[in-house]
């Protein structure tokens, strides 16, 4: 009798538990997928776009680039909301040094994937690290192609960042052309969900010249004609043998979906960078330091000194001298 009771007791407990389990999974707002995701790191789990968060972070931390912010957020939103995109999203960030291209890309990654740049599904390529020897371009092409294909097979939601495209051996990037268009088949995966971001200074002079023209015409820097700008930036990149886009099929075949221009910064933007840097180092906000650091940096053109030549790049290393 006692044994029988004990035998009965177990299923009884389970029966009692069942509605509880049912209740949990039915009422949890994020559903069972997210519940599984709290225990494992898989591709679809890691991909958690939070574009309002990105928009907010960009407005607070990326100075002087409302145009880039708007283009980036709008482009990403349209892409991630499309359950079955026709091609992967290919974005190219262009602009002068220190205007926030790398910073914006890092913020974007942080708001796309749960683990940000530490996610196993983000791949960042830097020519000085991954492709240092121009004479080994053929081998690099093979490697790059197999990495992209391998990683896309593991995770269709992969993000690929190509830093410093201007230092990339010309010809190399064309190894990935097949992955960027609408017609390539990567076995067993939907490679069209991938995101590619290129970062380069190429076309920076063209962007600066247009911003300067607007300044001379006393127009708002945001009034830039995007079509015109896009054309001259891509032409500059395509025609300059000193960068990775030289004669590239990526430009020739129009595979870039979104060109994001980063405008040259004015002194008040540089000051915002200094203040931001002081705050992030936990230092006291001192207007005299902010002014001194901003004054110590070069501006162009020679006479009018409208835009910063180095943007926010030198800011962090200068601060200690003015404290
Ligand atoms: C994924 O890319 C990395 C480089 O970021 C490479 O080392 C690795 O081998 C690739 N994985 C596969 C499965 O190809």
mmCIF file of C-alpha atoms and ligand atoms in Angstrom:
data_model
loop_
_atom_site.group_PDB
_atom_site.id
_atom_site.type_symbol
_atom_site.label_atom_id
_atom_site.label_comp_id
_atom_site.label_asym_id
_atom_site.label_seq_id
_atom_site.Cartn_x
_atom_site.Cartn_y
_atom_site.Cartn_z
ATOM 1 C CA UNK A 1 0.000 0.000 0.000
ATOM 2 C CA UNK A 2 2.799 2.363 0.982
ATOM 3 C CA UNK A 3 4.712 1.499 -2.215
ATOM 4 C CA UNK A 4 1.625 2.046 -4.328
ATOM 5 C CA UNK A 5 1.102 5.445 -2.752
ATOM 6 C CA UNK A 6 4.701 6.398 -3.403
ATOM 7 C CA UNK A 7 4.340 5.355 -7.016
ATOM 8 C CA UNK A 8 1.265 7.485 -7.366
ATOM 9 C CA UNK A 9 2.826 10.471 -5.708
ATOM 10 C CA UNK A 10 5.285 11.203 -8.518
ATOM 11 C CA UNK A 11 2.808 11.488 -11.400
ATOM 12 C CA UNK A 12 0.556 13.521 -9.115
ATOM 13 C CA UNK A 13 3.310 16.066 -8.562
ATOM 14 C CA UNK A 14 3.985 16.196 -12.273
ATOM 15 C CA UNK A 15 0.298 16.679 -12.945
ATOM 16 C CA UNK A 16 0.270 19.546 -10.525
ATOM 17 C CA UNK A 17 3.292 21.063 -12.228
ATOM 18 C CA UNK A 18 1.915 20.862 -15.738
ATOM 19 C CA UNK A 19 -0.474 23.806 -15.561
ATOM 20 C CA UNK A 20 2.269 25.852 -13.956
ATOM 21 C CA UNK A 21 4.647 25.128 -16.833
ATOM 22 C CA UNK A 22 1.852 25.807 -19.308
ATOM 23 C CA UNK A 23 1.058 29.071 -17.623
ATOM 24 C CA UNK A 24 4.693 30.189 -17.691
ATOM 25 C CA UNK A 25 5.225 29.548 -21.360
ATOM 26 C CA UNK A 26 1.830 30.861 -22.384
ATOM 27 C CA UNK A 27 1.976 34.078 -20.454
ATOM 28 C CA UNK A 28 5.638 34.969 -20.871
ATOM 29 C CA UNK A 29 5.684 37.881 -23.315
ATOM 30 C CA UNK A 30 8.824 36.708 -25.094
ATOM 31 C CA UNK A 31 7.655 33.115 -25.721
ATOM 32 C CA UNK A 32 9.599 29.904 -25.672
ATOM 33 C CA UNK A 33 12.229 31.025 -28.204
ATOM 34 C CA UNK A 34 13.585 33.705 -25.929
ATOM 35 C CA UNK A 35 13.385 31.335 -22.973
ATOM 36 C CA UNK A 36 15.639 28.927 -24.862
ATOM 37 C CA UNK A 37 17.834 31.886 -25.839
ATOM 38 C CA UNK A 38 18.592 32.731 -22.236
ATOM 39 C CA UNK A 39 20.577 29.477 -22.067
ATOM 40 C CA UNK A 40 22.332 29.298 -25.377
ATOM 41 C CA UNK A 41 24.066 31.488 -27.864
ATOM 42 C CA UNK A 42 22.722 30.746 -31.293
ATOM 43 C CA UNK A 43 22.568 32.928 -34.290
ATOM 44 C CA UNK A 44 18.871 33.767 -34.278
ATOM 45 C CA UNK A 45 19.036 34.218 -30.513
ATOM 46 C CA UNK A 46 21.891 36.651 -30.723
ATOM 47 C CA UNK A 47 20.229 38.748 -33.374
ATOM 48 C CA UNK A 48 18.162 41.229 -31.384
ATOM 49 C CA UNK A 49 17.872 44.494 -33.289
ATOM 50 C CA UNK A 50 16.982 47.443 -31.089
ATOM 51 C CA UNK A 51 16.915 50.305 -33.492
ATOM 52 C CA UNK A 52 15.230 52.864 -31.262
ATOM 53 C CA UNK A 53 18.069 52.248 -28.828
ATOM 54 C CA UNK A 54 20.552 52.722 -31.647
ATOM 55 C CA UNK A 55 18.915 55.964 -32.722
ATOM 56 C CA UNK A 56 19.087 57.244 -29.185
ATOM 57 C CA UNK A 57 22.725 56.198 -28.675
ATOM 58 C CA UNK A 58 23.709 57.831 -31.956
ATOM 59 C CA UNK A 59 22.003 61.108 -31.046
ATOM 60 C CA UNK A 60 23.744 61.201 -27.699
ATOM 61 C CA UNK A 61 27.242 60.050 -28.709
ATOM 62 C CA UNK A 62 27.780 60.684 -32.415
ATOM 63 C CA UNK A 63 28.348 64.385 -32.942
ATOM 64 C CA UNK A 64 27.524 66.392 -36.041
ATOM 65 C CA UNK A 65 26.121 63.507 -38.070
ATOM 66 C CA UNK A 66 22.318 63.700 -38.040
ATOM 67 C CA UNK A 67 22.284 62.747 -41.710
ATOM 68 C CA UNK A 68 24.368 59.603 -41.175
ATOM 69 C CA UNK A 69 22.262 58.730 -38.143
ATOM 70 C CA UNK A 70 19.022 59.001 -40.047
ATOM 71 C CA UNK A 71 20.271 57.045 -43.067
ATOM 72 C CA UNK A 72 21.761 54.297 -40.947
ATOM 73 C CA UNK A 73 18.737 53.776 -38.704
ATOM 74 C CA UNK A 74 16.274 53.956 -41.571
ATOM 75 C CA UNK A 75 18.318 51.540 -43.703
ATOM 76 C CA UNK A 76 18.727 49.011 -40.902
ATOM 77 C CA UNK A 77 15.094 49.231 -39.898
ATOM 78 C CA UNK A 78 13.825 48.554 -43.413
ATOM 79 C CA UNK A 79 16.206 45.613 -43.685
ATOM 80 C CA UNK A 80 15.559 43.874 -40.373
ATOM 81 C CA UNK A 81 11.795 44.277 -40.667
ATOM 82 C CA UNK A 82 11.861 42.460 -43.990
ATOM 83 C CA UNK A 83 11.469 38.754 -43.195
ATOM 84 C CA UNK A 84 12.703 37.730 -46.635
ATOM 85 C CA UNK A 85 15.123 40.316 -48.011
ATOM 86 C CA UNK A 86 15.974 40.130 -51.722
ATOM 87 C CA UNK A 87 19.688 40.653 -51.079
ATOM 88 C CA UNK A 88 22.016 41.176 -48.129
ATOM 89 C CA UNK A 89 22.305 44.698 -46.772
ATOM 90 C CA UNK A 90 25.503 46.329 -47.990
ATOM 91 C CA UNK A 91 26.396 49.642 -46.400
ATOM 92 C CA UNK A 92 29.429 51.777 -47.026
ATOM 93 C CA UNK A 93 30.519 54.480 -44.591
ATOM 94 C CA UNK A 94 32.626 57.264 -46.090
ATOM 95 C CA UNK A 95 34.170 60.370 -44.630
ATOM 96 C CA UNK A 96 37.213 62.170 -43.345
ATOM 97 C CA UNK A 97 39.239 60.798 -40.456
ATOM 98 C CA UNK A 98 37.735 61.233 -36.989
ATOM 99 C CA UNK A 99 34.167 61.819 -38.139
ATOM 100 C CA UNK A 100 32.764 58.786 -36.303
ATOM 101 C CA UNK A 101 32.528 56.017 -38.909
ATOM 102 C CA UNK A 102 34.045 53.260 -36.789
ATOM 103 C CA UNK A 103 32.207 54.502 -33.739
ATOM 104 C CA UNK A 104 28.860 54.419 -35.553
ATOM 105 C CA UNK A 105 29.567 50.904 -36.832
ATOM 106 C CA UNK A 106 30.347 49.684 -33.312
ATOM 107 C CA UNK A 107 27.125 51.217 -31.986
ATOM 108 C CA UNK A 108 25.161 49.616 -34.817
ATOM 109 C CA UNK A 109 26.609 46.182 -34.053
ATOM 110 C CA UNK A 110 25.887 46.634 -30.356
ATOM 111 C CA UNK A 111 22.236 47.298 -31.146
ATOM 112 C CA UNK A 112 21.876 44.480 -33.647
ATOM 113 C CA UNK A 113 23.387 41.593 -31.725
ATOM 114 C CA UNK A 114 22.945 40.781 -28.093
ATOM 115 C CA UNK A 115 26.659 40.453 -27.479
ATOM 116 C CA UNK A 116 27.706 43.303 -29.759
ATOM 117 C CA UNK A 117 31.249 43.109 -31.082
ATOM 118 C CA UNK A 118 31.899 40.050 -28.873
ATOM 119 C CA UNK A 119 29.227 38.062 -30.661
ATOM 120 C CA UNK A 120 30.576 35.051 -32.570
ATOM 121 C CA UNK A 121 28.427 36.200 -35.487
ATOM 122 C CA UNK A 122 30.228 39.496 -36.034
ATOM 123 C CA UNK A 123 33.353 39.348 -38.171
ATOM 124 C CA UNK A 124 35.615 42.314 -38.346
ATOM 125 C CA UNK A 125 38.345 42.513 -40.940
ATOM 126 C CA UNK A 126 41.135 45.006 -40.728
ATOM 127 C CA UNK A 127 43.623 45.020 -43.631
ATOM 128 C CA UNK A 128 46.625 45.712 -41.421
ATOM 129 C CA UNK A 129 45.769 42.673 -39.300
ATOM 130 C CA UNK A 130 44.193 40.222 -41.750
ATOM 131 C CA UNK A 131 45.644 41.209 -45.117
ATOM 132 C CA UNK A 132 49.016 42.910 -44.530
ATOM 133 C CA UNK A 133 50.922 41.655 -47.597
ATOM 134 C CA UNK A 134 49.694 42.871 -50.973
ATOM 135 C CA UNK A 135 51.628 40.117 -52.766
ATOM 136 C CA UNK A 136 49.516 37.484 -51.026
ATOM 137 C CA UNK A 137 46.253 38.851 -52.369
ATOM 138 C CA UNK A 138 45.363 35.653 -54.230
ATOM 139 C CA UNK A 139 45.618 33.574 -51.053
ATOM 140 C CA UNK A 140 43.704 36.210 -49.073
ATOM 141 C CA UNK A 141 40.938 36.096 -51.653
ATOM 142 C CA UNK A 142 40.534 32.357 -51.156
ATOM 143 C CA UNK A 143 40.619 32.685 -47.379
ATOM 144 C CA UNK A 144 38.135 35.527 -47.313
ATOM 145 C CA UNK A 145 35.719 33.762 -49.594
ATOM 146 C CA UNK A 146 35.789 30.586 -47.541
ATOM 147 C CA UNK A 147 35.417 32.519 -44.253
ATOM 148 C CA UNK A 148 32.390 34.377 -45.525
ATOM 149 C CA UNK A 149 30.830 31.237 -46.912
ATOM 150 C CA UNK A 150 31.644 29.214 -43.787
ATOM 151 C CA UNK A 151 30.277 31.816 -41.451
ATOM 152 C CA UNK A 152 27.136 32.362 -43.502
ATOM 153 C CA UNK A 153 26.517 28.637 -43.386
ATOM 154 C CA UNK A 154 26.770 28.754 -39.590
ATOM 155 C CA UNK A 155 24.646 31.868 -39.270
ATOM 156 C CA UNK A 156 22.633 33.676 -41.908
ATOM 157 C CA UNK A 157 22.383 36.668 -39.586
ATOM 158 C CA UNK A 158 26.130 37.285 -39.660
ATOM 159 C CA UNK A 159 27.505 40.820 -39.705
ATOM 160 C CA UNK A 160 30.756 41.506 -41.589
ATOM 161 C CA UNK A 161 32.693 44.686 -40.944
ATOM 162 C CA UNK A 162 35.471 45.776 -43.270
ATOM 163 C CA UNK A 163 37.542 48.455 -41.636
ATOM 164 C CA UNK A 164 39.944 50.824 -43.391
ATOM 165 C CA UNK A 165 38.958 49.867 -46.924
ATOM 166 C CA UNK A 166 41.522 52.416 -48.157
ATOM 167 C CA UNK A 167 44.308 50.121 -46.881
ATOM 168 C CA UNK A 168 42.845 46.974 -48.414
ATOM 169 C CA UNK A 169 44.916 45.496 -51.280
ATOM 170 C CA UNK A 170 42.999 46.383 -54.474
ATOM 171 C CA UNK A 171 41.176 43.421 -56.002
ATOM 172 C CA UNK A 172 40.849 41.491 -52.754
ATOM 173 C CA UNK A 173 37.365 42.615 -51.806
ATOM 174 C CA UNK A 174 35.985 41.410 -55.121
ATOM 175 C CA UNK A 175 36.291 37.869 -53.770
ATOM 176 C CA UNK A 176 33.066 38.539 -51.870
ATOM 177 C CA UNK A 177 31.109 40.094 -54.744
ATOM 178 C CA UNK A 178 29.050 36.913 -55.250
ATOM 179 C CA UNK A 179 27.774 37.106 -51.670
ATOM 180 C CA UNK A 180 26.511 40.659 -52.019
ATOM 181 C CA UNK A 181 24.111 40.284 -54.918
ATOM 182 C CA UNK A 182 20.654 38.773 -55.174
ATOM 183 C CA UNK A 183 21.467 35.595 -57.085
ATOM 184 C CA UNK A 184 24.145 33.610 -55.271
ATOM 185 C CA UNK A 185 23.180 30.367 -53.615
ATOM 186 C CA UNK A 186 24.949 29.453 -50.395
ATOM 187 C CA UNK A 187 23.968 25.917 -49.623
ATOM 188 C CA UNK A 188 21.750 25.435 -46.593
ATOM 189 C CA UNK A 189 21.414 29.034 -45.543
ATOM 190 C CA UNK A 190 19.660 32.219 -46.408
ATOM 191 C CA UNK A 191 22.703 34.371 -47.016
ATOM 192 C CA UNK A 192 20.447 37.288 -47.959
ATOM 193 C CA UNK A 193 19.969 38.103 -44.278
ATOM 194 C CA UNK A 194 23.620 39.067 -43.807
ATOM 195 C CA UNK A 195 24.797 42.620 -43.205
ATOM 196 C CA UNK A 196 28.037 43.967 -44.678
ATOM 197 C CA UNK A 197 29.550 47.282 -43.584
ATOM 198 C CA UNK A 198 32.513 48.887 -45.340
ATOM 199 C CA UNK A 199 34.384 51.744 -43.727
ATOM 200 C CA UNK A 200 36.692 54.035 -45.642
ATOM 201 C CA UNK A 201 38.155 57.499 -46.024
ATOM 202 C CA UNK A 202 37.708 57.233 -49.786
ATOM 203 C CA UNK A 203 35.572 60.089 -51.034
ATOM 204 C CA UNK A 204 36.271 62.063 -47.865
ATOM 205 C CA UNK A 205 37.668 64.956 -49.874
ATOM 206 C CA UNK A 206 34.555 65.053 -52.024
ATOM 207 C CA UNK A 207 32.339 65.104 -48.943
ATOM 208 C CA UNK A 208 34.420 67.859 -47.379
ATOM 209 C CA UNK A 209 34.306 69.935 -50.540
ATOM 210 C CA UNK A 210 30.526 69.703 -50.714
ATOM 211 C CA UNK A 211 30.164 70.602 -47.055
ATOM 212 C CA UNK A 212 32.442 73.584 -47.617
ATOM 213 C CA UNK A 213 30.465 74.693 -50.684
ATOM 214 C CA UNK A 214 27.309 74.666 -48.588
ATOM 215 C CA UNK A 215 29.040 76.682 -45.906
ATOM 216 C CA UNK A 216 30.123 79.270 -48.449
ATOM 217 C CA UNK A 217 26.573 79.407 -49.794
ATOM 218 C CA UNK A 218 25.395 79.885 -46.192
ATOM 219 C CA UNK A 219 23.300 76.766 -46.343
ATOM 220 C CA UNK A 220 22.716 74.137 -43.719
ATOM 221 C CA UNK A 221 25.232 71.289 -43.953
ATOM 222 C CA UNK A 222 22.377 68.818 -43.894
ATOM 223 C CA UNK A 223 21.121 70.184 -47.194
ATOM 224 C CA UNK A 224 23.709 68.150 -49.012
ATOM 225 C CA UNK A 225 22.503 66.607 -52.281
ATOM 226 C CA UNK A 226 22.790 62.905 -51.548
ATOM 227 C CA UNK A 227 22.562 61.681 -55.140
ATOM 228 C CA UNK A 228 25.350 63.991 -56.248
ATOM 229 C CA UNK A 229 27.451 63.146 -53.260
ATOM 230 C CA UNK A 230 27.002 59.416 -53.679
ATOM 231 C CA UNK A 231 28.061 59.609 -57.299
ATOM 232 C CA UNK A 232 31.228 61.584 -56.655
ATOM 233 C CA UNK A 233 32.216 59.504 -53.607
ATOM 234 C CA UNK A 234 31.848 56.231 -55.478
ATOM 235 C CA UNK A 235 33.683 57.612 -58.491
ATOM 236 C CA UNK A 236 36.542 58.747 -56.290
ATOM 237 C CA UNK A 237 36.752 55.334 -54.623
ATOM 238 C CA UNK A 238 36.547 53.484 -57.924
ATOM 239 C CA UNK A 239 39.194 55.569 -59.658
ATOM 240 C CA UNK A 240 41.792 55.844 -56.902
ATOM 241 C CA UNK A 241 44.281 52.935 -57.122
ATOM 242 C CA UNK A 242 45.260 53.556 -53.488
ATOM 243 C CA UNK A 243 42.219 51.921 -51.981
ATOM 244 C CA UNK A 244 40.355 48.629 -51.790
ATOM 245 C CA UNK A 245 37.445 49.788 -53.976
ATOM 246 C CA UNK A 246 39.725 50.471 -56.951
ATOM 247 C CA UNK A 247 37.927 49.162 -60.044
ATOM 248 C CA UNK A 248 35.818 47.043 -57.720
ATOM 249 C CA UNK A 249 32.839 45.056 -58.951
ATOM 250 C CA UNK A 250 31.047 46.111 -55.779
ATOM 251 C CA UNK A 251 30.812 49.639 -57.154
ATOM 252 C CA UNK A 252 30.580 48.682 -60.811
ATOM 253 C CA UNK A 253 27.645 46.349 -60.210
ATOM 254 C CA UNK A 254 25.905 48.795 -57.889
ATOM 255 C CA UNK A 255 25.915 46.369 -54.945
ATOM 256 C CA UNK A 256 26.077 49.055 -52.263
ATOM 257 C CA UNK A 257 22.553 49.606 -50.972
ATOM 258 C CA UNK A 258 23.316 52.472 -48.681
ATOM 259 C CA UNK A 259 26.128 54.981 -48.793
ATOM 260 C CA UNK A 260 26.435 56.775 -45.478
ATOM 261 C CA UNK A 261 28.415 60.030 -45.676
ATOM 262 C CA UNK A 262 30.098 61.405 -42.568
ATOM 263 C CA UNK A 263 30.445 65.182 -42.767
ATOM 264 C CA UNK A 264 33.500 67.090 -41.539
ATOM 265 C CA UNK A 265 33.122 68.366 -37.983
ATOM 266 C CA UNK A 266 33.036 71.985 -36.852
ATOM 267 C CA UNK A 267 34.721 73.221 -33.716
ATOM 268 C CA UNK A 268 31.587 72.977 -31.586
ATOM 269 C CA UNK A 269 31.317 69.285 -32.470
ATOM 270 C CA UNK A 270 34.932 68.738 -31.485
ATOM 271 C CA UNK A 271 34.158 70.426 -28.177
ATOM 272 C CA UNK A 272 31.275 67.990 -27.651
ATOM 273 C CA UNK A 273 33.742 65.164 -28.220
ATOM 274 C CA UNK A 274 36.116 66.580 -25.633
ATOM 275 C CA UNK A 275 33.299 66.939 -23.088
ATOM 276 C CA UNK A 276 32.109 63.412 -23.855
ATOM 277 C CA UNK A 277 35.631 62.056 -23.447
ATOM 278 C CA UNK A 278 36.104 63.850 -20.111
ATOM 279 C CA UNK A 279 32.829 62.372 -18.883
ATOM 280 C CA UNK A 280 33.666 58.871 -20.053
ATOM 281 C CA UNK A 281 37.020 59.021 -18.257
ATOM 282 C CA UNK A 282 35.201 60.102 -15.118
ATOM 283 C CA UNK A 283 36.917 63.502 -15.190
ATOM 284 C CA UNK A 284 35.447 66.812 -14.190
ATOM 285 C CA UNK A 285 33.828 68.852 -16.960
ATOM 286 C CA UNK A 286 36.056 71.922 -17.415
ATOM 287 C CA UNK A 287 35.153 74.462 -20.135
ATOM 288 C CA UNK A 288 38.741 75.774 -20.202
ATOM 289 C CA UNK A 289 40.088 72.287 -20.973
ATOM 290 C CA UNK A 290 37.398 71.736 -23.619
ATOM 291 C CA UNK A 291 38.307 75.025 -25.314
ATOM 292 C CA UNK A 292 42.066 74.470 -25.067
ATOM 293 C CA UNK A 293 41.906 70.988 -26.579
ATOM 294 C CA UNK A 294 39.613 72.175 -29.398
ATOM 295 C CA UNK A 295 41.914 75.141 -30.087
ATOM 296 C CA UNK A 296 44.991 72.935 -30.243
ATOM 297 C CA UNK A 297 43.682 70.965 -33.226
ATOM 298 C CA UNK A 298 44.040 71.901 -36.912
ATOM 299 C CA UNK A 299 41.155 73.265 -39.020
ATOM 300 C CA UNK A 300 40.600 73.858 -42.720
ATOM 301 C CA UNK A 301 40.544 75.727 -45.036
ATOM 302 C CA UNK A 302 43.697 77.549 -43.994
ATOM 303 C CA UNK A 303 41.990 80.940 -43.834
ATOM 304 C CA UNK A 304 38.433 80.387 -42.626
ATOM 305 C CA UNK A 305 39.118 77.387 -40.387
ATOM 306 C CA UNK A 306 35.597 76.004 -40.711
ATOM 307 C CA UNK A 307 36.109 72.276 -40.290
ATOM 308 C CA UNK A 308 38.341 70.135 -38.129
ATOM 309 C CA UNK A 309 41.080 68.259 -40.015
ATOM 310 C CA UNK A 310 41.221 65.440 -37.495
ATOM 311 C CA UNK A 311 37.649 65.406 -36.182
ATOM 312 C CA UNK A 312 37.407 63.661 -32.847
ATOM 313 C CA UNK A 313 40.335 61.371 -33.485
ATOM 314 C CA UNK A 314 43.076 63.190 -31.577
ATOM 315 C CA UNK A 315 40.845 64.303 -28.735
ATOM 316 C CA UNK A 316 41.473 61.528 -26.223
ATOM 317 C CA UNK A 317 45.251 61.677 -26.556
ATOM 318 C CA UNK A 318 45.327 65.485 -26.247
ATOM 319 C CA UNK A 319 43.309 65.814 -23.073
ATOM 320 C CA UNK A 320 46.099 64.872 -20.623
ATOM 321 C CA UNK A 321 48.202 67.848 -21.835
ATOM 322 C CA UNK A 322 45.517 70.367 -20.905
ATOM 323 C CA UNK A 323 44.381 69.093 -17.531
HETATM 324 C C1 LIG B 1 34.546 32.731 -39.777
HETATM 325 O O1 LIG B 1 35.361 33.869 -39.926
HETATM 326 C C2 LIG B 1 36.563 33.848 -39.174
HETATM 327 C C3 LIG B 1 37.247 35.170 -39.380
HETATM 328 O O2 LIG B 1 36.489 36.191 -38.788
HETATM 329 C C4 LIG B 1 37.431 32.686 -39.590
HETATM 330 O O3 LIG B 1 38.604 32.652 -38.801
HETATM 331 C C5 LIG B 1 36.653 31.405 -39.427
HETATM 332 O O4 LIG B 1 37.410 30.337 -39.906
HETATM 333 C C6 LIG B 1 35.338 31.477 -40.193
HETATM 334 N N1 LIG B 1 34.541 30.294 -39.910
HETATM 335 C C7 LIG B 1 34.218 29.426 -40.855
HETATM 336 C C8 LIG B 1 33.384 28.277 -40.414
HETATM 337 O O5 LIG B 1 34.579 29.531 -42.007
#
